[in-house]
Amino acid sequence: MSGTKATLTINDKSIDLPVSSGSLGPDVIDVKDVLAQGYFTYDPGFMATAACESKITFIDGDKGILLHRGYPIDQLATGSDYLETCYLLLNGELPSPQQKKDFVDLVTQHTMVHEQLTFFYRGFRRDAHPMAIMCGVVGALSAFYHDNLDINNPEHRRIAAIRLIAKIPTIAAMSYKYSVGQPFAYPDNKLGYAENFLKMMFAVPAADYEVNPVLAKAMDRIFILHADHEQNASTSTVRLTGSTGANPYACIAAGIAALWGPAHGGANEAVLKMLDEIGSVENLDKFLAKAKDKNDSFKLMGFGHRVYKNFDPRAKVMKQTCDEVLAALGINDPQLELAMKLEEAARNDPYFVERKLYPNVDFYSGIILKAIGIPTSMFTVIFAVARTVGWISHWLEMHDAPYKIGRPRQLYTGYTQRDFVPEDKR
Ligand code: SDX
């Protein structure tokens, strides 16, 4: 919508601000001209701020819509696979059969890590949280590729994306093996992406290992459901880090660090801990009251979302997958029963209904991950493995167009200038 303007009037002064429209979603008001008039805009938490233009993912929080390059998440989760979704996020289109084969072959050729990388793990205590290991090891990857880290070279950027997508499962599985004192398992390039990950996680040299196809399919679907999500905290961190010209490995390590927080990717691990703490249906009312008590820091983990004020479409697919996997494995998990009772109670409680708090992607994912045999401490690592393609797709998109270093300002409410007081005068 060219030519539309918003007029900002402050006292006797009016500023015309350009308004732009995307293909979907709210129009945006370009506010950079307020600086020339001596103002900053103010939006802590970026509740109403579009930080960039993007073509990768669209979310409609009110309608519970999530599109990756225009394709609904439920169609991708049930009709596609993770590497095909990676191709879509990276390139903007679904691959032809040949393009898909070439992409899968390319990723498969990069699944191994430099053997020296294995020595990084030995610096950690065995009980180190795997996310601490992921932050360290992924950030260190740049030390192995300094000969092709020219971020202004599109080919260097592309190969870095492939390396990260290909190696992140290997690094993640190694962080688990290290924590349980088992030898690292090398990738098996005869296997698909999710199968390969599960084999690296659970195979031991002393025995043959066959990947359960039900678990591999569930793992692949979980990867799809976590692949990208617009300008969330960790993706925004990757973009901000990338805007300084940092190498892609440092940017992804920054994204991993941001994801770790319980308000973000750490929520899946927190959901299982919360269900353990609640223990049984008899305690639901007590914990719902805690979640509503402003003086209590307890929150219903896996509930609520900055954008979704309706069902998180990923949570719906996750719940369906949960039912399929537990039925296929013949598992009757009391925590799933408890989670469903908790969801039902919250969805009928005015506090949650008025605030439009629904289950998000993290509410049911932990139940499936537990059924697959993934330990709780690895839940956020799984999220990081899946989200690496989203992070690197946004990093590539940022570098494909002119960009400026991200540098927000502030509302300063500290001391005005005052003179230093020597120690003997204080
Ligand atoms: C992810 O951004 C993304 O896209 C993230 C993500 C992705 O794919 O990248 O979708 C992944 O991070 C999902 C969210 C996982 N986090 C959790 O499940 C943690 C529990 N949820 C809350 O911490 C919270 O809902 C957030 C952090 C997710 C969203 O917080 P907001 O947008 O800042 O909302 P808010 O805190 O302003 O909440 C509005 C009201 C508040 O009450 P009032 O002050 O209005 O009285 O709702 C309350 C909050 O106290 N509230 C909750 C709650 N979530 C919000 N109360 C109890 N339990 C909760 N879970």
CSV table of C-alpha atoms and ligand atoms in Angstrom, one decimal:
chain,number,residue,atom,x,y,z
A,1,MET,CA,0.0,0.0,0.0
A,2,SER,CA,2.3,2.8,-1.2
A,3,GLY,CA,1.7,6.3,-0.1
A,4,THR,CA,-0.3,5.6,3.1
A,5,LYS,CA,0.9,7.6,6.0
A,6,ALA,CA,0.3,7.8,9.7
A,7,THR,CA,0.5,11.3,11.3
A,8,LEU,CA,2.0,11.6,14.7
A,9,THR,CA,1.1,14.8,16.5
A,10,ILE,CA,3.1,15.9,19.6
A,11,ASN,CA,2.1,19.3,21.1
A,12,ASP,CA,2.0,21.6,18.0
A,13,LYS,CA,4.2,19.4,15.8
A,14,SER,CA,3.0,16.7,13.4
A,15,ILE,CA,5.2,14.0,11.8
A,16,ASP,CA,4.1,12.0,8.8
A,17,LEU,CA,5.3,8.4,9.0
A,18,PRO,CA,5.1,6.0,6.1
A,19,VAL,CA,2.9,2.9,6.4
A,20,SER,CA,3.8,-0.3,4.6
A,21,SER,CA,1.8,-3.5,4.0
A,22,GLY,CA,3.1,-7.1,3.8
A,23,SER,CA,1.4,-9.9,2.0
A,24,LEU,CA,-0.1,-11.1,5.3
A,25,GLY,CA,-0.4,-9.6,8.8
A,26,PRO,CA,-0.6,-6.1,10.2
A,27,ASP,CA,0.6,-3.0,8.3
A,28,VAL,CA,3.7,-1.4,9.8
A,29,ILE,CA,4.5,2.2,10.6
A,30,ASP,CA,8.1,3.2,9.7
A,31,VAL,CA,9.1,5.2,12.8
A,32,LYS,CA,12.7,6.0,12.0
A,33,ASP,CA,11.9,9.6,11.2
A,34,VAL,CA,10.9,10.3,14.8
A,35,LEU,CA,14.6,10.4,15.7
A,36,ALA,CA,15.1,13.5,13.5
A,37,GLN,CA,12.4,15.1,15.6
A,38,GLY,CA,14.2,14.2,18.8
A,39,TYR,CA,12.2,11.2,19.9
A,40,PHE,CA,12.7,7.4,20.4
A,41,THR,CA,9.9,4.9,20.1
A,42,TYR,CA,9.4,2.8,23.3
A,43,ASP,CA,8.4,-0.9,23.2
A,44,PRO,CA,10.0,-3.0,26.0
A,45,GLY,CA,9.8,-6.7,25.0
A,46,PHE,CA,9.1,-5.7,21.4
A,47,MET,CA,5.4,-6.4,21.9
A,48,ALA,CA,4.4,-4.3,18.8
A,49,THR,CA,7.7,-4.0,16.9
A,50,ALA,CA,8.5,-5.5,13.5
A,51,ALA,CA,12.3,-5.7,13.6
A,52,CYS,CA,12.8,-6.7,10.0
A,53,GLU,CA,11.1,-7.8,6.7
A,54,SER,CA,11.0,-11.5,6.1
A,55,LYS,CA,9.5,-14.1,3.7
A,56,ILE,CA,10.2,-17.2,5.7
A,57,THR,CA,7.4,-17.8,8.3
A,58,PHE,CA,4.1,-16.1,9.0
A,59,ILE,CA,2.2,-16.4,12.3
A,60,ASP,CA,-1.4,-15.3,12.9
A,61,GLY,CA,-1.7,-15.5,16.7
A,62,ASP,CA,-5.4,-14.8,16.8
A,63,LYS,CA,-6.3,-17.5,14.3
A,64,GLY,CA,-3.6,-19.9,15.3
A,65,ILE,CA,-2.0,-20.0,11.9
A,66,LEU,CA,1.7,-20.9,11.2
A,67,LEU,CA,2.9,-20.9,7.6
A,68,HIS,CA,6.4,-21.8,6.4
A,69,ARG,CA,6.9,-20.2,3.0
A,70,GLY,CA,3.1,-20.2,2.7
A,71,TYR,CA,2.6,-23.9,3.6
A,72,PRO,CA,0.5,-24.6,6.8
A,73,ILE,CA,2.5,-26.3,9.6
A,74,ASP,CA,0.0,-29.2,9.9
A,75,GLN,CA,0.4,-30.0,6.2
A,76,LEU,CA,4.2,-30.0,6.4
A,77,ALA,CA,4.2,-32.0,9.6
A,78,THR,CA,2.0,-34.8,8.2
A,79,GLY,CA,3.0,-34.6,4.5
A,80,SER,CA,6.7,-33.6,4.4
A,81,ASP,CA,9.9,-34.6,6.3
A,82,TYR,CA,12.4,-32.5,8.2
A,83,LEU,CA,15.1,-32.2,5.5
A,84,GLU,CA,12.5,-31.3,2.9
A,85,THR,CA,11.2,-28.6,5.3
A,86,CYS,CA,14.8,-27.4,5.7
A,87,TYR,CA,15.1,-27.1,1.9
A,88,LEU,CA,11.8,-25.1,1.9
A,89,LEU,CA,12.9,-22.8,4.7
A,90,LEU,CA,16.3,-22.2,3.1
A,91,ASN,CA,15.2,-21.8,-0.6
A,92,GLY,CA,11.6,-20.7,-0.5
A,93,GLU,CA,10.2,-23.6,-2.5
A,94,LEU,CA,9.5,-27.3,-2.0
A,95,PRO,CA,12.3,-29.3,-3.9
A,96,SER,CA,11.8,-31.3,-7.0
A,97,PRO,CA,12.6,-35.0,-6.4
A,98,GLN,CA,16.1,-34.4,-7.9
A,99,GLN,CA,16.6,-31.2,-5.8
A,100,LYS,CA,15.6,-33.1,-2.7
A,101,LYS,CA,18.0,-36.0,-3.4
A,102,ASP,CA,20.9,-33.6,-4.0
A,103,PHE,CA,20.1,-31.7,-0.8
A,104,VAL,CA,19.8,-34.8,1.3
A,105,ASP,CA,23.1,-36.2,-0.2
A,106,LEU,CA,24.8,-32.8,0.5
A,107,VAL,CA,23.7,-32.7,4.1
A,108,THR,CA,24.6,-36.4,4.6
A,109,GLN,CA,28.1,-35.7,3.5
A,110,HIS,CA,28.6,-33.2,6.3
A,111,THR,CA,27.3,-35.1,9.3
A,112,MET,CA,30.7,-35.9,10.8
A,113,VAL,CA,32.6,-33.4,13.0
A,114,HIS,CA,36.3,-32.8,13.1
A,115,GLU,CA,37.9,-35.4,15.3
A,116,GLN,CA,39.6,-32.7,17.4
A,117,LEU,CA,36.1,-31.4,18.4
A,118,THR,CA,35.7,-34.5,20.6
A,119,PHE,CA,38.3,-33.1,22.9
A,120,PHE,CA,36.1,-30.1,23.7
A,121,TYR,CA,33.7,-32.4,25.6
A,122,ARG,CA,36.3,-33.6,28.0
A,123,GLY,CA,36.6,-30.2,29.5
A,124,PHE,CA,33.1,-30.4,30.8
A,125,ARG,CA,32.0,-32.2,33.9
A,126,ARG,CA,30.0,-35.3,33.1
A,127,ASP,CA,26.9,-33.7,34.8
A,128,ALA,CA,27.2,-30.5,32.7
A,129,HIS,CA,23.8,-29.6,31.3
A,130,PRO,CA,23.8,-30.6,27.6
A,131,MET,CA,22.8,-27.1,26.6
A,132,ALA,CA,26.0,-25.7,28.2
A,133,ILE,CA,27.9,-28.1,26.1
A,134,MET,CA,26.0,-27.1,22.9
A,135,CYS,CA,26.7,-23.4,23.5
A,136,GLY,CA,30.4,-24.2,23.9
A,137,VAL,CA,30.9,-26.7,21.1
A,138,VAL,CA,28.8,-24.9,18.5
A,139,GLY,CA,30.5,-21.6,19.2
A,140,ALA,CA,33.9,-23.3,18.8
A,141,LEU,CA,33.0,-24.7,15.3
A,142,SER,CA,34.2,-21.5,13.7
A,143,ALA,CA,37.7,-22.5,14.8
A,144,PHE,CA,37.6,-25.4,12.3
A,145,TYR,CA,36.4,-23.4,9.3
A,146,HIS,CA,38.2,-20.1,9.5
A,147,ASP,CA,39.3,-20.6,5.9
A,148,ASN,CA,35.8,-20.1,4.6
A,149,LEU,CA,34.1,-17.7,7.0
A,150,ASP,CA,33.8,-14.8,4.6
A,151,ILE,CA,30.2,-13.8,5.4
A,152,ASN,CA,30.2,-11.6,2.3
A,153,ASN,CA,30.8,-14.7,0.2
A,154,PRO,CA,27.4,-16.3,-0.6
A,155,GLU,CA,29.0,-19.7,-1.2
A,156,HIS,CA,30.7,-19.5,2.2
A,157,ARG,CA,27.3,-18.6,3.8
A,158,ARG,CA,25.6,-21.5,2.0
A,159,ILE,CA,28.1,-24.2,3.0
A,160,ALA,CA,28.1,-22.9,6.6
A,161,ALA,CA,24.3,-23.5,6.6
A,162,ILE,CA,24.7,-27.0,5.3
A,163,ARG,CA,27.4,-27.8,7.8
A,164,LEU,CA,25.3,-26.5,10.7
A,165,ILE,CA,22.2,-28.4,9.7
A,166,ALA,CA,24.2,-31.6,9.2
A,167,LYS,CA,26.4,-31.4,12.2
A,168,ILE,CA,24.1,-30.2,14.9
A,169,PRO,CA,22.5,-33.6,15.5
A,170,THR,CA,26.0,-35.2,15.8
A,171,ILE,CA,27.1,-32.6,18.3
A,172,ALA,CA,23.8,-33.0,20.2
A,173,ALA,CA,24.0,-36.7,20.4
A,174,MET,CA,27.7,-36.4,21.5
A,175,SER,CA,26.6,-34.1,24.4
A,176,TYR,CA,24.2,-36.9,25.5
A,177,LYS,CA,26.8,-39.7,25.2
A,178,TYR,CA,29.3,-37.7,27.2
A,179,SER,CA,26.8,-37.2,30.0
A,180,VAL,CA,26.1,-40.9,30.3
A,181,GLY,CA,29.8,-42.0,29.9
A,182,GLN,CA,29.3,-43.9,26.7
A,183,PRO,CA,31.5,-43.6,23.6
A,184,PHE,CA,30.5,-41.2,20.9
A,185,ALA,CA,28.6,-42.8,18.0
A,186,TYR,CA,29.6,-41.8,14.5
A,187,PRO,CA,26.9,-40.8,12.0
A,188,ASP,CA,25.6,-43.6,9.8
A,189,ASN,CA,25.1,-42.1,6.3
A,190,LYS,CA,22.8,-44.9,5.2
A,191,LEU,CA,20.2,-43.6,7.6
A,192,GLY,CA,17.7,-40.7,7.3
A,193,TYR,CA,18.2,-37.5,9.4
A,194,ALA,CA,16.0,-38.5,12.4
A,195,GLU,CA,17.0,-42.1,12.3
A,196,ASN,CA,20.7,-41.2,12.3
A,197,PHE,CA,20.2,-38.9,15.3
A,198,LEU,CA,18.4,-41.7,17.3
A,199,LYS,CA,21.2,-44.1,16.4
A,200,MET,CA,23.9,-41.7,17.5
A,201,MET,CA,21.9,-41.1,20.7
A,202,PHE,CA,21.3,-44.8,21.7
A,203,ALA,CA,23.6,-47.2,19.8
A,204,VAL,CA,26.5,-48.7,21.7
A,205,PRO,CA,29.5,-50.5,20.1
A,206,ALA,CA,28.7,-53.6,22.1
A,207,ALA,CA,25.4,-54.4,20.4
A,208,ASP,CA,23.5,-54.0,17.1
A,209,TYR,CA,21.0,-51.2,17.1
A,210,GLU,CA,17.9,-51.0,14.9
A,211,VAL,CA,16.0,-47.6,14.9
A,212,ASN,CA,12.2,-48.1,15.7
A,213,PRO,CA,10.5,-46.5,12.6
A,214,VAL,CA,7.6,-45.2,14.8
A,215,LEU,CA,10.1,-43.3,16.9
A,216,ALA,CA,12.1,-42.1,13.9
A,217,LYS,CA,8.9,-40.7,12.3
A,218,ALA,CA,7.9,-39.1,15.6
A,219,MET,CA,11.4,-37.5,16.0
A,220,ASP,CA,11.3,-36.2,12.4
A,221,ARG,CA,7.9,-34.7,13.0
A,222,ILE,CA,9.1,-33.0,16.2
A,223,PHE,CA,12.0,-31.6,14.3
A,224,ILE,CA,9.5,-30.2,11.7
A,225,LEU,CA,7.3,-28.7,14.4
A,226,HIS,CA,10.3,-26.8,15.9
A,227,ALA,CA,12.0,-25.8,12.7
A,228,ASP,CA,11.2,-22.1,12.6
A,229,HIS,CA,8.9,-19.6,14.2
A,230,GLU,CA,9.3,-16.0,12.8
A,231,GLN,CA,11.2,-13.5,15.0
A,232,ASN,CA,11.1,-15.3,18.4
A,233,ALA,CA,13.7,-14.4,21.1
A,234,SER,CA,16.4,-16.8,19.8
A,235,THR,CA,15.9,-16.0,16.2
A,236,SER,CA,16.0,-12.3,16.9
A,237,THR,CA,19.2,-13.0,18.9
A,238,VAL,CA,20.7,-14.7,15.8
A,239,ARG,CA,19.7,-11.8,13.6
A,240,LEU,CA,21.1,-9.2,16.0
A,241,THR,CA,24.4,-11.1,16.4
A,242,GLY,CA,24.6,-11.6,12.6
A,243,SER,CA,24.1,-7.8,12.1
A,244,THR,CA,27.5,-7.3,13.7
A,245,GLY,CA,29.1,-9.4,11.1
A,246,ALA,CA,29.8,-12.3,13.4
A,247,ASN,CA,30.4,-15.7,11.9
A,248,PRO,CA,27.4,-18.1,11.5
A,249,TYR,CA,28.7,-20.5,14.1
A,250,ALA,CA,28.9,-17.7,16.7
A,251,CYS,CA,25.4,-16.6,15.7
A,252,ILE,CA,23.9,-20.0,16.1
A,253,ALA,CA,25.7,-20.4,19.5
A,254,ALA,CA,24.0,-17.1,20.5
A,255,GLY,CA,20.7,-18.5,19.4
A,256,ILE,CA,21.2,-21.7,21.5
A,257,ALA,CA,22.0,-19.6,24.5
A,258,ALA,CA,18.8,-17.6,24.1
A,259,LEU,CA,16.7,-20.7,23.5
A,260,TRP,CA,17.9,-22.2,26.9
A,261,GLY,CA,15.7,-19.9,29.0
A,262,PRO,CA,12.5,-21.5,30.6
A,263,ALA,CA,10.4,-18.8,29.1
A,264,HIS,CA,11.5,-19.9,25.6
A,265,GLY,CA,12.9,-23.3,24.5
A,266,GLY,CA,13.6,-24.4,28.1
A,267,ALA,CA,9.9,-24.7,28.7
A,268,ASN,CA,9.7,-28.3,27.3
A,269,GLU,CA,12.1,-29.5,30.1
A,270,ALA,CA,10.2,-27.3,32.6
A,271,VAL,CA,6.8,-28.9,31.6
A,272,LEU,CA,8.0,-32.4,32.7
A,273,LYS,CA,9.5,-31.0,35.9
A,274,MET,CA,6.2,-29.2,36.5
A,275,LEU,CA,4.1,-32.4,35.9
A,276,ASP,CA,6.5,-34.2,38.3
A,277,GLU,CA,5.9,-31.4,40.9
A,278,ILE,CA,2.1,-31.5,40.5
A,279,GLY,CA,2.3,-35.3,40.9
A,280,SER,CA,-1.4,-36.1,40.7
A,281,VAL,CA,-4.8,-34.8,39.6
A,282,GLU,CA,-5.6,-34.1,43.3
A,283,ASN,CA,-3.0,-31.3,43.3
A,284,LEU,CA,-4.3,-29.5,40.1
A,285,ASP,CA,-6.3,-26.9,41.9
A,286,LYS,CA,-3.4,-26.0,44.2
A,287,PHE,CA,-1.0,-25.5,41.3
A,288,LEU,CA,-3.6,-23.6,39.2
A,289,ALA,CA,-4.0,-21.3,42.1
A,290,LYS,CA,-0.2,-20.9,42.3
A,291,ALA,CA,-0.1,-20.1,38.6
A,292,LYS,CA,-2.7,-17.3,39.1
A,293,ASP,CA,-1.0,-15.9,42.2
A,294,LYS,CA,1.0,-12.8,41.3
A,295,ASN,CA,3.1,-13.3,44.4
A,296,ASP,CA,4.0,-16.8,43.3
A,297,SER,CA,6.7,-17.1,40.5
A,298,PHE,CA,5.1,-20.4,39.5
A,299,LYS,CA,3.8,-20.4,35.9
A,300,LEU,CA,2.0,-23.1,34.0
A,301,MET,CA,4.9,-24.1,31.8
A,302,GLY,CA,3.9,-25.0,28.2
A,303,PHE,CA,1.0,-22.6,28.5
A,304,GLY,CA,0.7,-19.1,27.0
A,305,HIS,CA,2.5,-17.4,24.1
A,306,ARG,CA,3.6,-13.9,23.1
A,307,VAL,CA,1.9,-14.3,19.7
A,308,TYR,CA,-0.6,-17.1,19.9
A,309,LYS,CA,-3.9,-16.0,21.6
A,310,ASN,CA,-5.4,-19.2,20.3
A,311,PHE,CA,-4.3,-22.8,20.1
A,312,ASP,CA,-0.6,-23.1,19.0
A,313,PRO,CA,-1.1,-25.1,15.8
A,314,ARG,CA,2.0,-27.0,16.6
A,315,ALA,CA,0.5,-28.1,19.9
A,316,LYS,CA,-2.4,-29.7,18.1
A,317,VAL,CA,-0.1,-31.8,15.8
A,318,MET,CA,2.1,-32.6,18.8
A,319,LYS,CA,-0.9,-33.9,20.8
A,320,GLN,CA,-2.0,-36.1,17.8
A,321,THR,CA,1.6,-37.4,17.5
A,322,CYS,CA,1.6,-38.0,21.3
A,323,ASP,CA,-1.5,-40.2,21.0
A,324,GLU,CA,-0.1,-42.1,17.9
A,325,VAL,CA,3.3,-42.8,19.5
A,326,LEU,CA,2.0,-43.9,22.9
A,327,ALA,CA,-0.6,-46.1,21.2
A,328,ALA,CA,2.0,-47.6,18.8
A,329,LEU,CA,4.3,-48.3,21.8
A,330,GLY,CA,1.5,-49.5,24.0
A,331,ILE,CA,2.5,-46.9,26.6
A,332,ASN,CA,0.0,-45.6,29.1
A,333,ASP,CA,1.8,-42.6,30.5
A,334,PRO,CA,0.2,-41.1,33.7
A,335,GLN,CA,1.9,-37.8,32.9
A,336,LEU,CA,0.0,-37.6,29.7
A,337,GLU,CA,-3.2,-38.2,31.6
A,338,LEU,CA,-2.2,-35.5,34.1
A,339,ALA,CA,-1.2,-33.1,31.3
A,340,MET,CA,-4.6,-33.6,29.6
A,341,LYS,CA,-6.4,-33.0,32.9
A,342,LEU,CA,-4.3,-29.9,33.5
A,343,GLU,CA,-5.1,-28.6,30.0
A,344,GLU,CA,-8.8,-29.2,30.6
A,345,ALA,CA,-8.8,-27.5,34.0
A,346,ALA,CA,-6.9,-24.5,32.7
A,347,ARG,CA,-9.1,-24.2,29.6
A,348,ASN,CA,-12.1,-23.9,31.8
A,349,ASP,CA,-10.5,-21.4,34.3
A,350,PRO,CA,-11.5,-17.8,33.7
A,351,TYR,CA,-7.9,-16.6,34.5
A,352,PHE,CA,-6.5,-18.6,31.5
A,353,VAL,CA,-9.5,-18.0,29.3
A,354,GLU,CA,-9.5,-14.2,29.8
A,355,ARG,CA,-5.8,-14.1,29.1
A,356,LYS,CA,-6.1,-16.4,26.1
A,357,LEU,CA,-3.5,-18.8,27.5
A,358,TYR,CA,-3.5,-22.0,25.5
A,359,PRO,CA,-1.0,-24.9,25.4
A,360,ASN,CA,2.0,-24.1,23.2
A,361,VAL,CA,4.4,-26.2,21.3
A,362,ASP,CA,6.2,-27.3,24.6
A,363,PHE,CA,3.2,-28.6,26.4
A,364,TYR,CA,3.0,-32.1,24.9
A,365,SER,CA,6.4,-32.4,23.3
A,366,GLY,CA,8.1,-33.7,26.4
A,367,ILE,CA,5.7,-36.6,26.7
A,368,ILE,CA,6.7,-37.8,23.3
A,369,LEU,CA,10.4,-37.2,23.8
A,370,LYS,CA,10.2,-39.2,27.0
A,371,ALA,CA,8.4,-42.1,25.1
A,372,ILE,CA,11.3,-42.0,22.6
A,373,GLY,CA,13.7,-42.4,25.4
A,374,ILE,CA,15.2,-38.8,25.4
A,375,PRO,CA,16.1,-37.7,28.9
A,376,THR,CA,14.5,-34.5,30.1
A,377,SER,CA,17.9,-32.7,30.2
A,378,MET,CA,18.1,-33.2,26.4
A,379,PHE,CA,14.6,-31.7,25.6
A,380,THR,CA,15.8,-28.2,24.9
A,381,VAL,CA,18.8,-29.6,22.9
A,382,ILE,CA,16.2,-31.3,20.6
A,383,PHE,CA,14.6,-27.9,20.2
A,384,ALA,CA,18.0,-26.4,19.3
A,385,VAL,CA,18.7,-29.2,16.8
A,386,ALA,CA,15.4,-28.5,15.0
A,387,ARG,CA,15.6,-24.7,15.2
A,388,THR,CA,19.1,-24.5,13.7
A,389,VAL,CA,17.5,-24.5,10.2
A,390,GLY,CA,15.2,-21.6,11.2
A,391,TRP,CA,18.0,-19.6,12.7
A,392,ILE,CA,20.4,-20.1,9.7
A,393,SER,CA,17.5,-19.4,7.2
A,394,HIS,CA,17.0,-16.0,8.9
A,395,TRP,CA,20.7,-15.4,9.0
A,396,LEU,CA,21.0,-16.1,5.3
A,397,GLU,CA,17.9,-13.9,4.6
A,398,MET,CA,19.4,-11.0,6.5
A,399,HIS,CA,22.7,-11.3,4.5
A,400,ASP,CA,20.9,-11.5,1.2
A,401,ALA,CA,19.8,-7.9,1.5
A,402,PRO,CA,21.5,-4.7,2.8
A,403,TYR,CA,21.4,-4.5,6.6
A,404,LYS,CA,22.5,-2.3,9.4
A,405,ILE,CA,23.9,-3.3,12.8
A,406,GLY,CA,21.1,-3.6,15.3
A,407,ARG,CA,21.5,-1.1,18.0
A,408,PRO,CA,18.3,-0.3,20.1
A,409,ARG,CA,18.2,2.9,22.3
A,410,GLN,CA,16.6,3.4,25.7
A,411,LEU,CA,14.4,5.6,28.0
A,412,TYR,CA,17.1,6.8,30.4
A,413,THR,CA,15.9,7.4,34.0
A,414,GLY,CA,19.2,7.4,35.8
A,415,TYR,CA,21.1,10.3,37.4
A,416,THR,CA,21.6,13.5,35.4
A,417,GLN,CA,25.3,14.6,35.2
A,418,ARG,CA,27.0,15.1,38.6
A,419,ASP,CA,30.6,15.7,39.6
A,420,PHE,CA,32.9,12.9,41.0
A,421,VAL,CA,33.4,13.0,44.8
A,422,PRO,CA,36.9,12.0,45.9
A,423,GLU,CA,37.0,9.1,48.5
A,424,ASP,CA,38.0,11.4,51.4
A,425,LYS,CA,34.9,13.6,50.7
A,426,ARG,CA,32.3,10.8,50.7
B,1,SDX,C1,8.4,-20.8,23.0
B,1,SDX,O1,8.1,-16.6,20.6
B,1,SDX,C2,8.1,-17.7,20.1
B,1,SDX,O2,7.6,-18.0,19.0
B,1,SDX,C3,8.6,-18.8,21.0
B,1,SDX,C4,8.3,-20.3,20.6
B,1,SDX,C5,9.1,-20.6,19.3
B,1,SDX,O3,8.8,-21.6,18.6
B,1,SDX,O4,10.2,-20.0,19.1
B,1,SDX,O5,6.9,-20.5,20.3
B,1,SDX,C6,8.7,-21.3,21.6
B,1,SDX,O6,9.1,-20.1,23.6
B,1,SDX,C7,7.0,-21.1,23.5
B,1,SDX,C8,6.7,-20.5,24.9
B,1,SDX,C9,7.3,-21.5,25.9
B,1,SDX,N1,7.3,-20.8,27.3
B,1,SDX,C10,6.4,-21.3,28.2
B,1,SDX,O7,5.6,-22.2,28.1
B,1,SDX,C11,6.6,-20.7,29.6
B,1,SDX,C12,5.3,-20.3,30.2
B,1,SDX,N2,4.7,-19.2,29.5
B,1,SDX,C13,4.9,-17.9,30.0
B,1,SDX,O8,6.1,-17.7,30.5
B,1,SDX,C14,4.4,-16.8,28.9
B,1,SDX,O9,3.2,-17.2,28.5
B,1,SDX,C15,5.3,-16.5,27.7
B,1,SDX,C16,6.7,-16.1,28.1
B,1,SDX,C17,5.4,-17.6,26.8
B,1,SDX,C18,4.7,-15.3,27.0
B,1,SDX,O10,4.8,-14.2,27.9
B,1,SDX,P1,4.2,-12.8,27.5
B,1,SDX,O11,3.8,-12.7,26.1
B,1,SDX,O12,5.2,-11.7,28.0
B,1,SDX,O13,2.9,-12.7,28.2
B,1,SDX,P2,2.7,-12.1,29.6
B,1,SDX,O14,3.7,-12.6,30.6
B,1,SDX,O15,2.5,-10.6,29.5
B,1,SDX,O16,1.3,-12.8,30.1
B,1,SDX,C19,0.1,-12.1,30.0
B,1,SDX,C20,-0.7,-12.5,31.2
B,1,SDX,C21,0.1,-12.1,32.5
B,1,SDX,O17,-0.9,-11.9,33.5
B,1,SDX,P3,-1.4,-10.4,33.9
B,1,SDX,O18,-0.1,-9.6,34.3
B,1,SDX,O19,-2.0,-9.9,32.6
B,1,SDX,O20,-2.3,-10.6,35.0
B,1,SDX,O21,-0.8,-13.9,31.3
B,1,SDX,C22,-0.1,-14.4,32.4
B,1,SDX,C23,0.9,-13.4,32.9
B,1,SDX,O22,1.2,-13.4,34.2
B,1,SDX,N3,0.6,-15.6,32.0
B,1,SDX,C24,0.6,-16.8,32.7
B,1,SDX,C25,1.3,-17.7,31.8
B,1,SDX,N4,1.7,-17.1,30.7
B,1,SDX,C26,1.2,-15.8,30.8
B,1,SDX,N5,0.1,-17.1,33.9
B,1,SDX,C27,0.4,-18.4,34.3
B,1,SDX,N6,1.0,-19.3,33.5
B,1,SDX,C28,1.5,-19.0,32.3
B,1,SDX,N7,2.1,-19.9,31.6
